[in-house]
PDB file of C-alpha atoms and ligand atoms in Angstrom:
ATOM      1  CA  MET A 151     116.883  11.756 204.383  1.00  0.00           C
ATOM      2  CA  THR A 152     119.440   9.274 206.941  1.00  0.00           C
ATOM      3  CA  THR A 153     119.742  11.024 210.560  1.00  0.00           C
ATOM      4  CA  SER A 154     122.438   8.177 211.741  1.00  0.00           C
ATOM      5  CA  ALA A 155     124.715   9.992 214.359  1.00  0.00           C
ATOM      6  CA  LEU A 156     128.010  10.654 212.674  1.00  0.00           C
ATOM      7  CA  PRO A 157     131.028   9.695 213.357  1.00  0.00           C
ATOM      8  CA  GLN A 158     133.183   9.914 216.079  1.00  0.00           C
ATOM      9  CA  LEU A 159     136.401  11.688 215.045  1.00  0.00           C
ATOM     10  CA  MET A 160     139.299   9.993 216.695  1.00  0.00           C
ATOM     11  CA  GLY A 161     142.545  12.021 216.442  1.00  0.00           C
ATOM     12  CA  VAL A 162     146.343   9.904 215.590  1.00  0.00           C
ATOM     13  CA  VAL A 163     148.930  10.504 218.423  1.00  0.00           C
ATOM     14  CA  ASN A 164     152.109   8.609 216.782  1.00  0.00           C
ATOM     15  CA  VAL A 165     154.165   8.436 219.261  1.00  0.00           C
ATOM     16  CA  THR A 166     157.005   7.408 217.320  1.00  0.00           C
ATOM     17  CA  PRO A 167     160.385   7.752 215.309  1.00  0.00           C
ATOM     18  CA  ASP A 168     158.817   5.974 211.451  1.00  0.00           C
ATOM     19  CA  SER A 169     155.091   5.971 211.328  1.00  0.00           C
ATOM     20  CA  PHE A 170     154.449   6.077 207.690  1.00  0.00           C
ATOM     21  CA  SER A 171     152.276   8.816 208.138  1.00  0.00           C
ATOM     22  CA  ASP A 172     153.720  11.117 210.387  1.00  0.00           C
ATOM     23  CA  GLY A 173     157.007   9.220 211.856  1.00  0.00           C
ATOM     24  CA  GLY A 174     159.441  11.816 214.243  1.00  0.00           C
ATOM     25  CA  ARG A 175     156.684  14.797 213.948  1.00  0.00           C
ATOM     26  CA  TRP A 176     155.450  14.260 217.600  1.00  0.00           C
ATOM     27  CA  PHE A 177     158.427  11.767 219.281  1.00  0.00           C
ATOM     28  CA  GLU A 178     159.163  14.070 222.081  1.00  0.00           C
ATOM     29  CA  PRO A 179     156.460  14.315 225.139  1.00  0.00           C
ATOM     30  CA  GLY A 180     155.992  17.566 224.978  1.00  0.00           C
ATOM     31  CA  ALA A 181     154.870  17.904 221.281  1.00  0.00           C
ATOM     32  CA  ALA A 182     152.873  14.811 221.426  1.00  0.00           C
ATOM     33  CA  ILE A 183     151.175  16.801 224.415  1.00  0.00           C
ATOM     34  CA  ALA A 184     150.679  20.107 222.191  1.00  0.00           C
ATOM     35  CA  HIS A 185     148.945  18.120 219.713  1.00  0.00           C
ATOM     36  CA  GLY A 186     146.895  16.569 221.537  1.00  0.00           C
ATOM     37  CA  ARG A 187     145.118  19.116 222.746  1.00  0.00           C
ATOM     38  CA  ASP A 188     145.317  20.854 219.225  1.00  0.00           C
ATOM     39  CA  LEU A 189     143.258  18.322 218.136  1.00  0.00           C
ATOM     40  CA  ILE A 190     141.226  18.548 221.307  1.00  0.00           C
ATOM     41  CA  ALA A 191     140.843  22.472 219.375  1.00  0.00           C
ATOM     42  CA  ASP A 192     139.864  20.638 215.947  1.00  0.00           C
ATOM     43  CA  GLY A 193     137.046  18.722 217.314  1.00  0.00           C
ATOM     44  CA  ALA A 194     138.528  15.016 218.329  1.00  0.00           C
ATOM     45  CA  ASP A 195     136.248  13.625 220.038  1.00  0.00           C
ATOM     46  CA  ILE A 196     139.010  10.493 221.220  1.00  0.00           C
ATOM     47  CA  LEU A 197     142.586  10.493 220.987  1.00  0.00           C
ATOM     48  CA  ASP A 198     144.083   7.556 220.146  1.00  0.00           C
ATOM     49  CA  ILE A 199     148.259   7.393 221.529  1.00  0.00           C
ATOM     50  CA  GLY A 200     150.357   4.764 219.872  1.00  0.00           C
ATOM     51  CA  GLY A 201     154.294   4.232 220.394  1.00  0.00           C
ATOM     52  CA  GLU A 202     154.464   1.479 217.683  1.00  0.00           C
ATOM     53  CA  SER A 203     154.467   1.971 214.100  1.00  0.00           C
ATOM     54  CA  THR A 204     152.994  -0.182 212.443  1.00  0.00           C
ATOM     55  CA  ARG A 205     154.141   0.838 209.020  1.00  0.00           C
ATOM     56  CA  PRO A 206     155.444  -1.677 206.289  1.00  0.00           C
ATOM     57  CA  GLY A 207     158.460  -3.399 207.084  1.00  0.00           C
ATOM     58  CA  ALA A 208     158.275  -1.401 210.912  1.00  0.00           C
ATOM     59  CA  THR A 209     160.654  -3.081 213.558  1.00  0.00           C
ATOM     60  CA  ARG A 210     158.618  -3.553 216.992  1.00  0.00           C
ATOM     61  CA  PRO A 211     159.978  -1.496 219.440  1.00  0.00           C
ATOM     62  CA  VAL A 212     160.538  -3.509 222.699  1.00  0.00           C
ATOM     63  CA  VAL A 213     157.620  -3.442 225.829  1.00  0.00           C
ATOM     64  CA  GLY A 214     159.879  -0.638 227.709  1.00  0.00           C
ATOM     65  CA  GLU A 215     160.651   1.471 225.128  1.00  0.00           C
ATOM     66  CA  GLU A 216     156.546   2.027 224.082  1.00  0.00           C
ATOM     67  CA  LEU A 217     155.564   2.517 227.576  1.00  0.00           C
ATOM     68  CA  ASP A 218     157.944   5.083 228.287  1.00  0.00           C
ATOM     69  CA  ARG A 219     157.092   6.705 224.759  1.00  0.00           C
ATOM     70  CA  VAL A 220     152.734   6.391 225.508  1.00  0.00           C
ATOM     71  CA  ILE A 221     151.871   6.598 229.373  1.00  0.00           C
ATOM     72  CA  PRO A 222     153.005  10.498 229.545  1.00  0.00           C
ATOM     73  CA  VAL A 223     151.559  12.041 227.116  1.00  0.00           C
ATOM     74  CA  ILE A 224     148.196   9.475 227.981  1.00  0.00           C
ATOM     75  CA  THR A 225     148.415  11.086 231.500  1.00  0.00           C
ATOM     76  CA  ALA A 226     149.020  14.177 230.486  1.00  0.00           C
ATOM     77  CA  LEU A 227     145.577  14.315 227.700  1.00  0.00           C
ATOM     78  CA  ALA A 228     143.571  12.461 229.725  1.00  0.00           C
ATOM     79  CA  ALA A 229     144.133  14.482 233.345  1.00  0.00           C
ATOM     80  CA  ASP A 230     142.824  17.530 231.334  1.00  0.00           C
ATOM     81  CA  GLY A 231     140.229  15.268 230.828  1.00  0.00           C
ATOM     82  CA  ALA A 232     140.286  13.988 226.473  1.00  0.00           C
ATOM     83  CA  THR A 233     138.428  10.914 226.405  1.00  0.00           C
ATOM     84  CA  VAL A 234     142.147   8.018 225.581  1.00  0.00           C
ATOM     85  CA  SER A 235     141.787   5.139 223.563  1.00  0.00           C
ATOM     86  CA  VAL A 236     145.804   3.348 223.128  1.00  0.00           C
ATOM     87  CA  ASP A 237     146.708   1.812 220.650  1.00  0.00           C
ATOM     88  CA  THR A 238     148.257  -1.313 221.246  1.00  0.00           C
ATOM     89  CA  MET A 239     148.619  -4.110 220.528  1.00  0.00           C
ATOM     90  CA  ARG A 240     150.682  -5.494 223.711  1.00  0.00           C
ATOM     91  CA  ALA A 241     148.363  -6.730 226.953  1.00  0.00           C
ATOM     92  CA  GLU A 242     151.031  -4.882 229.679  1.00  0.00           C
ATOM     93  CA  VAL A 243     151.152  -1.285 227.837  1.00  0.00           C
ATOM     94  CA  ALA A 244     146.974  -1.492 228.013  1.00  0.00           C
ATOM     95  CA  GLU A 245     147.342  -2.311 230.990  1.00  0.00           C
ATOM     96  CA  ALA A 246     149.263   0.110 232.252  1.00  0.00           C
ATOM     97  CA  ALA A 247     147.465   2.701 229.724  1.00  0.00           C
ATOM     98  CA  LEU A 248     144.364   2.127 231.180  1.00  0.00           C
ATOM     99  CA  ALA A 249     145.459   2.656 234.840  1.00  0.00           C
ATOM    100  CA  ALA A 250     147.198   6.146 232.956  1.00  0.00           C
ATOM    101  CA  GLY A 251     143.735   7.389 232.277  1.00  0.00           C
ATOM    102  CA  ALA A 252     142.704   6.102 229.156  1.00  0.00           C
ATOM    103  CA  THR A 253     138.928   4.670 229.222  1.00  0.00           C
ATOM    104  CA  MET A 254     139.493   2.740 225.444  1.00  0.00           C
ATOM    105  CA  VAL A 255     141.906  -0.097 224.001  1.00  0.00           C
ATOM    106  CA  ASN A 256     142.337  -0.114 220.146  1.00  0.00           C
ATOM    107  CA  ASP A 257     144.051  -3.435 219.015  1.00  0.00           C
ATOM    108  CA  VAL A 258     145.323  -3.237 215.208  1.00  0.00           C
ATOM    109  CA  SER A 259     145.911  -7.326 215.824  1.00  0.00           C
ATOM    110  CA  GLY A 260     142.383  -7.513 216.933  1.00  0.00           C
ATOM    111  CA  GLY A 261     144.007  -9.930 220.324  1.00  0.00           C
ATOM    112  CA  LEU A 262     146.232 -12.598 218.168  1.00  0.00           C
ATOM    113  CA  ALA A 263     149.019 -10.259 218.963  1.00  0.00           C
ATOM    114  CA  ASP A 264     149.278 -10.889 222.990  1.00  0.00           C
ATOM    115  CA  PRO A 265     146.072 -12.844 223.232  1.00  0.00           C
ATOM    116  CA  ARG A 266     145.962 -11.548 226.851  1.00  0.00           C
ATOM    117  CA  ILE A 267     145.044  -8.781 226.553  1.00  0.00           C
ATOM    118  CA  LEU A 268     141.998  -9.372 226.423  1.00  0.00           C
ATOM    119  CA  GLU A 269     141.149 -10.354 229.024  1.00  0.00           C
ATOM    120  CA  VAL A 270     143.379  -6.732 230.168  1.00  0.00           C
ATOM    121  CA  VAL A 271     140.528  -5.143 228.105  1.00  0.00           C
ATOM    122  CA  ALA A 272     137.366  -7.167 229.904  1.00  0.00           C
ATOM    123  CA  ALA A 273     139.144  -6.477 233.746  1.00  0.00           C
ATOM    124  CA  ALA A 274     138.933  -2.996 233.548  1.00  0.00           C
ATOM    125  CA  GLY A 275     135.342  -2.701 230.517  1.00  0.00           C
ATOM    126  CA  ALA A 276     136.621  -0.640 228.419  1.00  0.00           C
ATOM    127  CA  PRO A 277     135.571  -0.649 224.998  1.00  0.00           C
ATOM    128  CA  TYR A 278     138.082  -2.248 222.707  1.00  0.00           C
ATOM    129  CA  VAL A 279     138.487  -1.579 218.553  1.00  0.00           C
ATOM    130  CA  ALA A 280     139.714  -5.325 217.687  1.00  0.00           C
ATOM    131  CA  MET A 281     141.764  -4.900 214.082  1.00  0.00           C
ATOM    132  CA  HIS A 282     141.606  -6.892 210.479  1.00  0.00           C
ATOM    133  CA  TRP A 283     145.027  -8.681 210.963  1.00  0.00           C
ATOM    134  CA  ARG A 284     146.731 -10.965 209.855  1.00  0.00           C
ATOM    135  CA  ALA A 285     150.614 -10.345 210.544  1.00  0.00           C
ATOM    136  CA  HIS A 286     153.214  -7.775 212.089  1.00  0.00           C
ATOM    137  CA  ALA A 287     154.362  -4.989 209.909  1.00  0.00           C
ATOM    138  CA  ASP A 288     157.522  -6.467 208.412  1.00  0.00           C
ATOM    139  CA  HIS A 289     155.698  -9.365 207.069  1.00  0.00           C
ATOM    140  CA  MET A 290     152.779  -8.417 206.229  1.00  0.00           C
ATOM    141  CA  ARG A 291     152.493  -7.952 202.990  1.00  0.00           C
ATOM    142  CA  ASP A 292     153.124 -11.695 202.237  1.00  0.00           C
ATOM    143  CA  PHE A 293     149.645 -13.197 203.559  1.00  0.00           C
ATOM    144  CA  ALA A 294     147.353 -10.233 200.969  1.00  0.00           C
ATOM    145  CA  VAL A 295     145.819 -12.848 199.328  1.00  0.00           C
ATOM    146  CA  TYR A 296     142.032 -13.000 200.033  1.00  0.00           C
ATOM    147  CA  ASP A 297     141.073 -15.507 197.051  1.00  0.00           C
ATOM    148  CA  GLY A 298     138.008 -17.025 198.516  1.00  0.00           C
ATOM    149  CA  PRO A 299     134.898 -17.634 197.992  1.00  0.00           C
ATOM    150  CA  GLY A 300     133.490 -14.210 200.343  1.00  0.00           C
ATOM    151  CA  GLY A 301     136.669 -11.708 198.711  1.00  0.00           C
ATOM    152  CA  VAL A 302     137.593  -9.300 200.069  1.00  0.00           C
ATOM    153  CA  ALA A 303     134.449  -8.602 202.592  1.00  0.00           C
ATOM    154  CA  GLY A 304     133.695 -11.496 203.476  1.00  0.00           C
ATOM    155  CA  THR A 305     137.236 -12.144 204.170  1.00  0.00           C
ATOM    156  CA  VAL A 306     137.916 -10.359 206.407  1.00  0.00           C
ATOM    157  CA  ARG A 307     134.139 -10.932 208.013  1.00  0.00           C
ATOM    158  CA  ASP A 308     135.489 -14.716 208.856  1.00  0.00           C
ATOM    159  CA  GLU A 309     138.073 -13.327 210.587  1.00  0.00           C
ATOM    160  CA  LEU A 310     136.879 -11.021 212.188  1.00  0.00           C
ATOM    161  CA  SER A 311     133.442 -12.984 213.094  1.00  0.00           C
ATOM    162  CA  GLU A 312     136.695 -15.846 214.671  1.00  0.00           C
ATOM    163  CA  ARG A 313     138.040 -12.656 216.900  1.00  0.00           C
ATOM    164  CA  VAL A 314     134.510 -11.359 218.354  1.00  0.00           C
ATOM    165  CA  GLU A 315     134.283 -15.631 219.637  1.00  0.00           C
ATOM    166  CA  ALA A 316     137.978 -15.022 221.245  1.00  0.00           C
ATOM    167  CA  MET A 317     137.371 -12.205 222.565  1.00  0.00           C
ATOM    168  CA  LEU A 318     133.953 -13.366 224.081  1.00  0.00           C
ATOM    169  CA  ALA A 319     134.876 -16.049 225.162  1.00  0.00           C
ATOM    170  CA  ALA A 320     137.758 -13.693 227.285  1.00  0.00           C
ATOM    171  CA  GLY A 321     134.817 -11.278 228.958  1.00  0.00           C
ATOM    172  CA  LEU A 322     134.351  -8.864 226.716  1.00  0.00           C
ATOM    173  CA  ALA A 323     130.993  -7.842 226.901  1.00  0.00           C
ATOM    174  CA  ARG A 324     129.938  -7.498 223.595  1.00  0.00           C
ATOM    175  CA  ASP A 325     128.628  -4.229 223.467  1.00  0.00           C
ATOM    176  CA  ARG A 326     131.956  -2.873 224.332  1.00  0.00           C
ATOM    177  CA  ILE A 327     132.911  -4.470 220.343  1.00  0.00           C
ATOM    178  CA  ILE A 328     134.417  -2.326 217.789  1.00  0.00           C
ATOM    179  CA  LEU A 329     135.708  -3.650 214.572  1.00  0.00           C
ATOM    180  CA  ASP A 330     138.054  -2.463 212.337  1.00  0.00           C
ATOM    181  CA  PRO A 331     138.444  -3.676 208.433  1.00  0.00           C
ATOM    182  CA  GLY A 332     141.770  -2.806 209.004  1.00  0.00           C
ATOM    183  CA  LEU A 333     143.050  -0.825 205.989  1.00  0.00           C
ATOM    184  CA  GLY A 334     145.723  -1.372 204.518  1.00  0.00           C
ATOM    185  CA  PHE A 335     147.269  -3.867 206.484  1.00  0.00           C
ATOM    186  CA  ALA A 336     147.828  -7.156 205.007  1.00  0.00           C
ATOM    187  CA  LYS A 337     145.619  -5.457 202.295  1.00  0.00           C
ATOM    188  CA  HIS A 338     146.716  -4.682 198.810  1.00  0.00           C
ATOM    189  CA  GLY A 339     145.772  -1.199 197.173  1.00  0.00           C
ATOM    190  CA  ASP A 340     141.838  -2.940 195.381  1.00  0.00           C
ATOM    191  CA  HIS A 341     141.831  -5.162 198.786  1.00  0.00           C
ATOM    192  CA  ASN A 342     141.815  -1.762 200.621  1.00  0.00           C
ATOM    193  CA  TRP A 343     139.083  -0.017 197.292  1.00  0.00           C
ATOM    194  CA  GLN A 344     136.630  -3.202 197.459  1.00  0.00           C
ATOM    195  CA  LEU A 345     136.408  -2.977 201.454  1.00  0.00           C
ATOM    196  CA  LEU A 346     135.077   0.900 201.409  1.00  0.00           C
ATOM    197  CA  ARG A 347     132.970   0.328 198.213  1.00  0.00           C
ATOM    198  CA  ASP A 348     131.177  -2.792 200.377  1.00  0.00           C
ATOM    199  CA  LEU A 349     130.950  -2.671 203.808  1.00  0.00           C
ATOM    200  CA  GLY A 350     127.785  -4.284 204.593  1.00  0.00           C
ATOM    201  CA  PRO A 351     128.921  -7.691 204.778  1.00  0.00           C
ATOM    202  CA  LEU A 352     131.095  -6.128 208.233  1.00  0.00           C
ATOM    203  CA  GLN A 353     128.373  -4.175 208.983  1.00  0.00           C
ATOM    204  CA  ALA A 354     126.294  -7.136 209.200  1.00  0.00           C
ATOM    205  CA  LEU A 355     127.870  -8.613 212.533  1.00  0.00           C
ATOM    206  CA  GLY A 356     126.247  -5.757 214.254  1.00  0.00           C
ATOM    207  CA  PHE A 357     129.014  -4.310 215.909  1.00  0.00           C
ATOM    208  CA  PRO A 358     130.120  -0.558 215.815  1.00  0.00           C
ATOM    209  CA  LEU A 359     132.761   0.033 213.113  1.00  0.00           C
ATOM    210  CA  LEU A 360     135.373   2.198 213.011  1.00  0.00           C
ATOM    211  CA  VAL A 361     138.133   2.811 209.293  1.00  0.00           C
ATOM    212  CA  GLY A 362     141.217   4.665 209.144  1.00  0.00           C
ATOM    213  CA  ALA A 363     141.959   5.741 206.127  1.00  0.00           C
ATOM    214  CA  SER A 364     142.870   8.132 206.700  1.00  0.00           C
ATOM    215  CA  ARG A 365     146.798   9.379 204.801  1.00  0.00           C
ATOM    216  CA  LYS A 366     146.899   5.479 203.683  1.00  0.00           C
ATOM    217  CA  SER A 367     149.372   4.062 200.940  1.00  0.00           C
ATOM    218  CA  PHE A 368     146.786   3.229 199.016  1.00  0.00           C
ATOM    219  CA  LEU A 369     145.573   7.382 198.775  1.00  0.00           C
ATOM    220  CA  GLY A 370     148.695   8.097 197.181  1.00  0.00           C
ATOM    221  CA  ARG A 371     148.739   5.589 194.612  1.00  0.00           C
ATOM    222  CA  LEU A 372     145.236   7.040 193.462  1.00  0.00           C
ATOM    223  CA  LEU A 373     146.561   9.982 193.128  1.00  0.00           C
ATOM    224  CA  ALA A 374     149.914   9.427 191.657  1.00  0.00           C
ATOM    225  CA  ASP A 375     150.711  11.849 188.840  1.00  0.00           C
ATOM    226  CA  ALA A 376     151.461  11.471 185.356  1.00  0.00           C
ATOM    227  CA  HIS A 377     155.233   9.134 186.370  1.00  0.00           C
ATOM    228  CA  GLY A 378     153.613   6.963 188.562  1.00  0.00           C
ATOM    229  CA  THR A 379     155.145   8.714 191.719  1.00  0.00           C
ATOM    230  CA  ALA A 380     152.265   8.456 194.434  1.00  0.00           C
ATOM    231  CA  ARG A 381     151.069  11.631 196.023  1.00  0.00           C
ATOM    232  CA  THR A 382     153.207  12.450 199.501  1.00  0.00           C
ATOM    233  CA  VAL A 383     151.843  11.482 202.391  1.00  0.00           C
ATOM    234  CA  GLY A 384     150.872  15.052 203.491  1.00  0.00           C
ATOM    235  CA  GLU A 385     149.197  15.844 199.878  1.00  0.00           C
ATOM    236  CA  ARG A 386     146.105  13.376 200.456  1.00  0.00           C
ATOM    237  CA  GLU A 387     143.999  14.704 202.988  1.00  0.00           C
ATOM    238  CA  HIS A 388     140.981  16.159 200.147  1.00  0.00           C
ATOM    239  CA  ALA A 389     140.850  12.319 199.280  1.00  0.00           C
ATOM    240  CA  ASN A 390     140.037  11.249 202.869  1.00  0.00           C
ATOM    241  CA  THR A 391     137.630  14.330 203.102  1.00  0.00           C
ATOM    242  CA  ALA A 392     135.316  12.448 200.298  1.00  0.00           C
ATOM    243  CA  LEU A 393     135.788   9.092 202.233  1.00  0.00           C
ATOM    244  CA  THR A 394     134.871  11.022 205.796  1.00  0.00           C
ATOM    245  CA  VAL A 395     131.344  12.635 203.550  1.00  0.00           C
ATOM    246  CA  HIS A 396     131.106   8.951 202.042  1.00  0.00           C
ATOM    247  CA  LEU A 397     131.918   6.411 205.447  1.00  0.00           C
ATOM    248  CA  ALA A 398     130.125   8.818 207.182  1.00  0.00           C
ATOM    249  CA  ARG A 399     127.067   8.420 204.955  1.00  0.00           C
ATOM    250  CA  GLN A 400     127.482   4.784 205.226  1.00  0.00           C
ATOM    251  CA  GLY A 401     126.305   4.824 209.326  1.00  0.00           C
ATOM    252  CA  VAL A 402     129.677   4.248 210.878  1.00  0.00           C
ATOM    253  CA  TRP A 403     130.745   4.423 214.028  1.00  0.00           C
ATOM    254  CA  GLY A 404     133.963   6.156 214.185  1.00  0.00           C
ATOM    255  CA  LEU A 405     137.100   7.935 212.079  1.00  0.00           C
ATOM    256  CA  ARG A 406     140.496   7.935 212.635  1.00  0.00           C
ATOM    257  CA  VAL A 407     142.372  10.483 211.082  1.00  0.00           C
ATOM    258  CA  HIS A 408     145.146  12.797 212.114  1.00  0.00           C
ATOM    259  CA  ASP A 409     143.727  16.119 210.104  1.00  0.00           C
ATOM    260  CA  VAL A 410     140.755  16.566 212.778  1.00  0.00           C
ATOM    261  CA  ARG A 411     139.912  19.897 211.365  1.00  0.00           C
ATOM    262  CA  ALA A 412     139.378  18.126 207.970  1.00  0.00           C
ATOM    263  CA  ALA A 413     137.138  15.832 209.144  1.00  0.00           C
ATOM    264  CA  ARG A 414     134.672  18.066 211.191  1.00  0.00           C
ATOM    265  CA  ASP A 415     134.297  20.058 208.585  1.00  0.00           C
ATOM    266  CA  ALA A 416     133.783  17.244 206.152  1.00  0.00           C
ATOM    267  CA  LEU A 417     131.665  16.091 209.039  1.00  0.00           C
ATOM    268  CA  ARG A 418     129.692  19.018 209.490  1.00  0.00           C
ATOM    269  CA  VAL A 419     128.326  19.581 205.586  1.00  0.00           C
ATOM    270  CA  VAL A 420     127.048  16.394 206.566  1.00  0.00           C
ATOM    271  CA  GLU A 421     124.945  16.692 209.945  1.00  0.00           C
ATOM    272  CA  ARG A 422     123.713  19.934 207.250  1.00  0.00           C
ATOM    273  CA  LEU A 423     123.465  17.831 204.973  1.00  0.00           C
ATOM    274  CA  ASN A 424     120.801  15.069 207.091  1.00  0.00           C
ATOM    275  CA  GLY A 425     119.076  18.774 207.485  1.00  0.00           C
ATOM    276  CA  GLU A 426     119.916  19.349 210.778  1.00  0.00           C
ATOM    277  CA  GLU A 427     119.952  22.769 212.192  1.00  0.00           C
ATOM    278  CA  HIS A 428     122.741  24.271 213.219  1.00  0.00           C
ATOM    279  CA  GLY A 429     122.755  27.656 212.380  1.00  0.00           C
ATOM    280  CA  SER A 430     123.090  28.982 209.253  1.00  0.00           C
TER     281      SER A 430
HETATM  282  N1  PMM B 237     145.650   2.421 210.645  1.00  0.00           N
HETATM  283  C1  PMM B 237     146.879   2.556 211.403  1.00  0.00           C
HETATM  284  C2  PMM B 237     147.369   2.379 213.712  1.00  0.00           C
HETATM  285  N2  PMM B 237     146.441   2.216 213.960  1.00  0.00           N
HETATM  286  N3  PMM B 237     144.038   1.842 214.540  1.00  0.00           N
HETATM  287  C3  PMM B 237     142.804   1.249 214.111  1.00  0.00           C
HETATM  288  N4  PMM B 237     141.820   0.327 214.958  1.00  0.00           N
HETATM  289  N5  PMM B 237     142.690   1.341 211.787  1.00  0.00           N
HETATM  290  C4  PMM B 237     143.348   1.789 211.562  1.00  0.00           C
HETATM  291  O1  PMM B 237     143.519   1.434 210.382  1.00  0.00           O
HETATM  292  C5  PMM B 237     144.908   1.536 212.050  1.00  0.00           C
HETATM  293  C6  PMM B 237     144.623   1.651 213.836  1.00  0.00           C
HETATM  294  C7  PMM B 237     148.442   2.939 210.336  1.00  0.00           C
HETATM  295  O2  PMM B 237     148.686   4.071 210.132  1.00  0.00           O
HETATM  296  P1  PMM B 237     148.922   5.423 210.841  1.00  0.00           P
HETATM  297  O3  PMM B 237     150.712   5.147 210.979  1.00  0.00           O
HETATM  298  O4  PMM B 237     148.768   6.475 210.274  1.00  0.00           O
HETATM  299  O5  PMM B 237     148.229   5.614 212.420  1.00  0.00           O
END
């Protein structure tokens, strides 16, 4: 019976007009702050606040726009005492977010989009999530090719391993690094399933893993109806709950989720099955 620690739950606060999962819902700062508070009440360990949509085909906000979106929300939620991560690829945004109270940086590009971000994070001594990434959202689909001998799992491992070298060279401490396979980023449906099935090569690198499967389109396609129409974003939660249990049992460090309450319920079940006594 495994008794490994349960994953950290990172609740998503997208302060964007166009994220594919929840674009526009929390675009006003007041709505985003209230949503962050709800996620904490639901059991989030970390709030991940982002101002740039990475939906396939999305165009990037300019840096001033991104700052205007995230900084007021980070300031308010950090002042509440929440553990705040900023979801950004930009050094300037990471720097301002850390000054506003964020204590973690989640960079979907793993330092490729703006290499200076690594120096900013190293100087702050903050934990850094480096996701597997190949290109910006407007053309990432062109890069979804994994025909090397290691398959998708081996290729993602090798490319993240190169990013780790860059992080260490920039001065990040090894124990501040968290890796993420980047589900849905320059990956077709089957690539995501192969990664979920076989996290072993990535885990063998020896870093904690964060995984973000919540509401992604590969779940919508899995659950497509008889006409092949993908299940809508809001109706993919049960599939994500199944993945929450699967990933918790694989020993991942964290899960990036939209519905924290559902994920927390699933982790309670895992905890009970692991034999940890907690009431009835
Ligand atoms: N996915 C999205 C955004 N940020 N960060 C990490 N570390 N891992 C992910 O898988 C990830 C991310 C896109 O999803 P959203 O638009 O629903 O937030």
